[in-house]
Amino acid sequence: VARSIDLNVDAGESAGPYLYGDDENLFPWVSSVNVACGFHAGDPAVMRRTVDLAARNRLAVGAHVSYPDRAGFGRRFLAATPEEIYEDCLYQVGALEGFLRAAGLRLSHLKPHGALYNHASADPETALAVARAARAWDPALPAMLLAGSPGLAAVAQSGTPVLAEGFADRAYSVDGSLLPRSQPGSLLTDPLAVAHRAVRMVVEGNVETVSGEAVSLQCDTMCLHGDTPGASTLARAVREALALAGIEVRRAWPAN
Amino acid sequence: VARSIDLNVDAGESAGPYLYGDDENLFPWVSSVNVACGFHAGDPAVMRRTVDLAARNRLAVGAHVSYPDRAGFGRRFLAATPEEIYEDCLYQVGALEGFLRAAGLRLSHLKPHGALYNHASADPETALAVARAARAWDPALPAMLLAGSPGLAAVAQSGTPVLAEGFADRAYSVDGSLLPRSQPGSLLTDPLAVAHRAVRMVVEGNVETVSGEAVSLQCDTMCLHGDTPGASTLARAVREALALAGIEVRRAWPAN
Amino acid sequence: VARSIDLNVDAGESAGPYLYGDDENLFPWVSSVNVACGFHAGDPAVMRRTVDLAARNRLAVGAHVSYPDRAGFGRRFLAATPEEIYEDCLYQVGALEGFLRAAGLRLSHLKPHGALYNHASADPETALAVARAARAWDPALPAMLLAGSPGLAAVAQSGTPVLAEGFADRAYSVDGSLLPRSQPGSLLTDPLAVAHRAVRMVVEGNVETVSGEAVSLQCDTMCLHGDTPGASTLARAVREALALAGIEVRRAWPAN
Amino acid sequence: VARSIDLNVDAGESAGPYLYGDDENLFPWVSSVNVACGFHAGDPAVMRRTVDLAARNRLAVGAHVSYPDRAGFGRRFLAATPEEIYEDCLYQVGALEGFLRAAGLRLSHLKPHGALYNHASADPETALAVARAARAWDPALPAMLLAGSPGLAAVAQSGTPVLAEGFADRAYSVDGSLLPRSQPGSLLTDPLAVAHRAVRMVVEGNVETVSGEAVSLQCDTMCLHGDTPGASTLARAVREALALAGIEVRRAWPAN
């Protein structure tokens, strides 16, 4: 059978005079992007530019929603209530909509960013608050969370579509969770090794953990990091390895 | 013939622990509200609450878009470019959309706030930047600007629907422009006088200027201020005077 | 012997057009104030006005430093690193200094606000980050933390002066910690009951916990809340009860 | 006689994960720096790092104060009142003080940034608001403004020390004002040409305008831009040309 996988990248994280990431060189290698909505990064001008760039590359565009923490780039846990998370997500999803309409696109998915991603993946109550925002926006809008996580399971059970996300360039703990970024070796940077892991995730449906054993991992999408040195080289290596393995890179869910 | 007029009020200007205005007591007297979108006031929680309150009162809900100036409550001119104004407006309009969807409402109109309102009414280039955001969102979305202003005329000519706004509680200069707030007597607070002006605006289509002469003024909507002492008393006085004059208070444009 | 106690109140929490608290009516009853520095509330204009008001009331002025969380009024835990907390505190302390100089005052103390207060009182590492900022500013500057808390003990041991704070209007758990605000009965509002507790704290050095038993509590200062209904009535009741008990209300530490 | 000039550069304009400018490579070539204070750029962590870097390079450190406009990097005029400008400046100057104390430095000077610089240089009322903040902080603190400008003259007359600033890499209009950045040719990038202008400014006390004629220009300091490509190459060229001309690069005013 024909195999396929979605490749996604976080995008639109520049702001005002500040450049961040390498959207121009990464977009050709992926099939979907997660656009910052101003709470951890991005601003209206960057959002417009990023959506337009995604449209030119025919990519699916999702909202990359965050805790309101520009100072910490959304990477710090914030003790927001589920109600606050719901409201903040809904605000950010909407903020992106205008730029999508102007570009003739529809919102593809919702992905929490940084600390909110980690917390929503680990904590069902938080995940459900995010999912509630997705549902209020559009019952068919999928929420992207960590493959195999309790948060993902809770959202799926609630009836909101989910997108299980794997990380070809991150190390996995024995229990299938991501090794925290603060730990040495948590980020893989060798293009060949990452490309190999990406193919294995799709073909075998598993990933090698830090202990050397394989743990099952069913992904709808794989994230490539755009803010690491050599990001576009890595993206290209993954893309080409997938092609060699006969795996098509395309959005894994219906255009909603 | 049956006469009617829209009464609008700025709303949702609270933020976090800060209460501002008197939405609860004003909404019963008006037919449409302009909801702050976080750039001069409001926040996601307040936006949600305000939209829900508007829904319960069956009011038309517009986006009250502003320069990004929370510190100055959007009341200070900012030398933003037309592109920046377009992007900021589109961001804010979208941000409101999620709460409208959750409440089962559609966006009714777009109204610039404070310094952006004054500048857009006086300056066609600025008005057209605002109108371009309205059009990108929905070609049928009307933009609300000062009745008789150059900005309103430019928007109307560009093909974007307009709503001409009059102020029953503000003094008008001889040339039909609003007397600046900084000048004494610019704000009328006597309920009877304001109610009288409101009726006259609708029935005679004019307003008495500071010189005592009448100047023609064709309005689709009249603004009542929600942040002045006795705002709801004033709103009630206007509403009742309009009723006595046989004028219905309702939205003057089709639900889009 | 003559007894004395400091009474402090959080102040300067208004912002722009938003009024919060009742500084004018509370300042006459206290001996020191903690001024918001823009991270959870306040702004440069409010800080100036608040410092000037404190100067006219001859009060000691401390910096009320917070996590950077205006949206949450500083009441939400944020996973900031000790370095970030140190830097944020130093920034805020300095920001207040200009207004103190303009008013001819010197900074009296440093008090964390909201979630940072709770976390610093409970967690020595966080408390030491705050204390490090106080020390960098002025080695004689005292840090105000919860009486009897691990954070206070750690700061005291590090050589930074401390001010142990008691709460006459908050319920105490059996272990001497504050009952969380989310629990019923956590906030006492009866002026007589609060005044009685205040006197007892000074005279007997203890407080009655929710179980009815007394727990020892040595305070240098007592906090009165300024953002509760009837705050100034409560403040007056406490002040008068202290006077009747022969307890002077004054700053308990040298003017630095 | 021995000639000398101060070379200054805007610094500390990074923020969170965003890098901006090239402080590390520019600091060795200048004698003073203007540190962003969080209103247009910078944050507490960046301020700390920048002040520490300046201390290691034995540079004079000034506060680079701005309108509150992070979205526009402080480059857009904002209709703030003189009172608001005074308060915003005082807040920012103070915010820098903590990091100076921690590094064992004293504040050297106050320089408005971007739109506030242009407006203060052109408008005496604005300049005096800035100067009032400098004076409230320390009557000996000098304010840096455009050489030959009305704002500089007004501040000098008010008794606040001034530092007249020239721009070796900016084109001058016939009347001695800076050619706006929006005009072609406003920014000179050829290191030799800029170095030549710098020497001429010091030795001859004049600058060639766009018309080819010389206009008198008495400077206490010259600004080098840190956010242009090749900034450090340019800085080095200027520094070396000054050395060849026997001009010492050092702060032109007493350490206050």
mmCIF file with all atom_site columns, C-alpha atoms in Angstrom, chain A residues 37-39 43-48 83-84 86-88 90-99 101-102 106 132 136-138, chain B residues 37-39 43-48 83-84 86-88 90-99 101-102 106 132 136-138:
data_model
loop_
_atom_site.group_PDB
_atom_site.id
_atom_site.type_symbol
_atom_site.label_atom_id
_atom_site.label_alt_id
_atom_site.label_comp_id
_atom_site.label_asym_id
_atom_site.label_entity_id
_atom_site.label_seq_id
_atom_site.pdbx_PDB_ins_code
_atom_site.Cartn_x
_atom_site.Cartn_y
_atom_site.Cartn_z
_atom_site.occupancy
_atom_site.B_iso_or_equiv
_atom_site.pdbx_formal_charge
_atom_site.auth_seq_id
_atom_site.auth_comp_id
_atom_site.auth_asym_id
_atom_site.auth_atom_id
_atom_site.pdbx_PDB_model_num
ATOM 1  C CA . CYS A 1 37  ? -0.367  33.807 16.948 1.00 0.00 ? 37  CYS A CA 1
ATOM 2  C CA . GLY A 1 38  ? 1.251   36.580 18.997 1.00 0.00 ? 38  GLY A CA 1
ATOM 3  C CA . PHE A 1 39  ? 1.159   35.004 22.466 1.00 0.00 ? 39  PHE A CA 1
ATOM 4  C CA . ASP A 1 43  ? 2.833   39.636 15.315 1.00 0.00 ? 43  ASP A CA 1
ATOM 5  C CA . PRO A 1 44  ? 0.143   40.640 12.789 1.00 0.00 ? 44  PRO A CA 1
ATOM 6  C CA . ALA A 1 45  ? 2.690   41.546 10.106 1.00 0.00 ? 45  ALA A CA 1
ATOM 7  C CA . VAL A 1 46  ? 4.627   38.300 10.571 1.00 0.00 ? 46  VAL A CA 1
ATOM 8  C CA . MET A 1 47  ? 1.414   36.264 10.622 1.00 0.00 ? 47  MET A CA 1
ATOM 9  C CA . ARG A 1 48  ? 0.327   37.798 7.329  1.00 0.00 ? 48  ARG A CA 1
ATOM 10 C CA . GLU A 1 83  ? -11.199 28.386 31.270 1.00 0.00 ? 83  GLU A CA 1
ATOM 11 C CA . GLU A 1 84  ? -8.280  30.737 30.632 1.00 0.00 ? 84  GLU A CA 1
ATOM 12 C CA . TYR A 1 86  ? -9.874  27.782 26.403 1.00 0.00 ? 86  TYR A CA 1
ATOM 13 C CA . GLU A 1 87  ? -10.277 31.541 26.019 1.00 0.00 ? 87  GLU A CA 1
ATOM 14 C CA . ASP A 1 88  ? -6.652  32.170 25.110 1.00 0.00 ? 88  ASP A CA 1
ATOM 15 C CA . LEU A 1 90  ? -9.959  30.690 20.943 1.00 0.00 ? 90  LEU A CA 1
ATOM 16 C CA . TYR A 1 91  ? -8.534  34.219 20.754 1.00 0.00 ? 91  TYR A CA 1
ATOM 17 C CA . GLN A 1 92  ? -5.394  33.033 19.007 1.00 0.00 ? 92  GLN A CA 1
ATOM 18 C CA . VAL A 1 93  ? -7.166  30.726 16.568 1.00 0.00 ? 93  VAL A CA 1
ATOM 19 C CA . GLY A 1 94  ? -9.405  33.595 15.542 1.00 0.00 ? 94  GLY A CA 1
ATOM 20 C CA . ALA A 1 95  ? -6.513  36.043 15.252 1.00 0.00 ? 95  ALA A CA 1
ATOM 21 C CA . LEU A 1 96  ? -5.005  33.794 12.588 1.00 0.00 ? 96  LEU A CA 1
ATOM 22 C CA . GLU A 1 97  ? -8.282  33.465 10.686 1.00 0.00 ? 97  GLU A CA 1
ATOM 23 C CA . GLY A 1 98  ? -8.202  36.928 9.122  1.00 0.00 ? 98  GLY A CA 1
ATOM 24 C CA . PHE A 1 99  ? -4.863  36.260 7.462  1.00 0.00 ? 99  PHE A CA 1
ATOM 25 C CA . ARG A 1 101 ? -9.193  34.436 4.705  1.00 0.00 ? 101 ARG A CA 1
ATOM 26 C CA . ALA A 1 102 ? -7.087  37.119 3.035  1.00 0.00 ? 102 ALA A CA 1
ATOM 27 C CA . ARG A 1 106 ? -8.903  27.539 5.764  1.00 0.00 ? 106 ARG A CA 1
ATOM 28 C CA . ARG A 1 132 ? -12.843 22.658 23.576 1.00 0.00 ? 132 ARG A CA 1
ATOM 29 C CA . ALA A 1 136 ? -15.931 25.893 19.435 1.00 0.00 ? 136 ALA A CA 1
ATOM 30 C CA . TRP A 1 137 ? -14.115 27.046 16.325 1.00 0.00 ? 137 TRP A CA 1
ATOM 31 C CA . ASP A 1 138 ? -15.000 24.071 14.136 1.00 0.00 ? 138 ASP A CA 1
ATOM 32 C CA . CYS B 1 37  ? -10.292 43.143 21.065 1.00 0.00 ? 37  CYS B CA 1
ATOM 33 C CA . GLY B 1 38  ? -7.291  43.358 23.382 1.00 0.00 ? 38  GLY B CA 1
ATOM 34 C CA . PHE B 1 39  ? -5.307  46.147 21.734 1.00 0.00 ? 39  PHE B CA 1
ATOM 35 C CA . ASP B 1 43  ? -8.832  40.324 27.119 1.00 0.00 ? 43  ASP B CA 1
ATOM 36 C CA . PRO B 1 44  ? -9.970  36.858 26.012 1.00 0.00 ? 44  PRO B CA 1
ATOM 37 C CA . ALA B 1 45  ? -12.020 36.288 29.171 1.00 0.00 ? 45  ALA B CA 1
ATOM 38 C CA . VAL B 1 46  ? -13.700 39.676 28.935 1.00 0.00 ? 46  VAL B CA 1
ATOM 39 C CA . MET B 1 47  ? -14.363 39.217 25.216 1.00 0.00 ? 47  MET B CA 1
ATOM 40 C CA . ARG B 1 48  ? -16.043 35.900 25.871 1.00 0.00 ? 48  ARG B CA 1
ATOM 41 C CA . GLU B 1 83  ? -0.102  48.156 6.148  1.00 0.00 ? 83  GLU B CA 1
ATOM 42 C CA . GLU B 1 84  ? 0.307   47.947 9.917  1.00 0.00 ? 84  GLU B CA 1
ATOM 43 C CA . TYR B 1 86  ? -4.595  46.711 7.983  1.00 0.00 ? 86  TYR B CA 1
ATOM 44 C CA . GLU B 1 87  ? -2.759  43.875 9.734  1.00 0.00 ? 87  GLU B CA 1
ATOM 45 C CA . ASP B 1 88  ? -3.660  45.015 13.238 1.00 0.00 ? 88  ASP B CA 1
ATOM 46 C CA . LEU B 1 90  ? -7.437  41.919 10.670 1.00 0.00 ? 90  LEU B CA 1
ATOM 47 C CA . TYR B 1 91  ? -5.823  40.357 13.735 1.00 0.00 ? 91  TYR B CA 1
ATOM 48 C CA . GLN B 1 92  ? -8.353  41.935 16.082 1.00 0.00 ? 92  GLN B CA 1
ATOM 49 C CA . VAL B 1 93  ? -11.391 41.140 13.939 1.00 0.00 ? 93  VAL B CA 1
ATOM 50 C CA . GLY B 1 94  ? -10.318 37.519 13.857 1.00 0.00 ? 94  GLY B CA 1
ATOM 51 C CA . ALA B 1 95  ? -9.601  37.401 17.572 1.00 0.00 ? 95  ALA B CA 1
ATOM 52 C CA . LEU B 1 96  ? -13.236 38.267 18.218 1.00 0.00 ? 96  LEU B CA 1
ATOM 53 C CA . GLU B 1 97  ? -14.544 35.651 15.780 1.00 0.00 ? 97  GLU B CA 1
ATOM 54 C CA . GLY B 1 98  ? -13.911 32.659 18.023 1.00 0.00 ? 98  GLY B CA 1
ATOM 55 C CA . PHE B 1 99  ? -16.091 34.059 20.775 1.00 0.00 ? 99  PHE B CA 1
ATOM 56 C CA . ARG B 1 101 ? -18.764 31.364 16.886 1.00 0.00 ? 101 ARG B CA 1
ATOM 57 C CA . ALA B 1 102 ? -18.943 29.928 20.400 1.00 0.00 ? 102 ALA B CA 1
ATOM 58 C CA . ARG B 1 106 ? -21.769 36.495 13.237 1.00 0.00 ? 106 ARG B CA 1
ATOM 59 C CA . ARG B 1 132 ? -9.377  46.848 3.458  1.00 0.00 ? 132 ARG B CA 1
ATOM 60 C CA . ALA B 1 136 ? -10.546 40.880 3.564  1.00 0.00 ? 136 ALA B CA 1
ATOM 61 C CA . TRP B 1 137 ? -12.692 39.510 6.345  1.00 0.00 ? 137 TRP B CA 1
ATOM 62 C CA . ASP B 1 138 ? -16.017 39.759 4.546  1.00 0.00 ? 138 ASP B CA 1
#
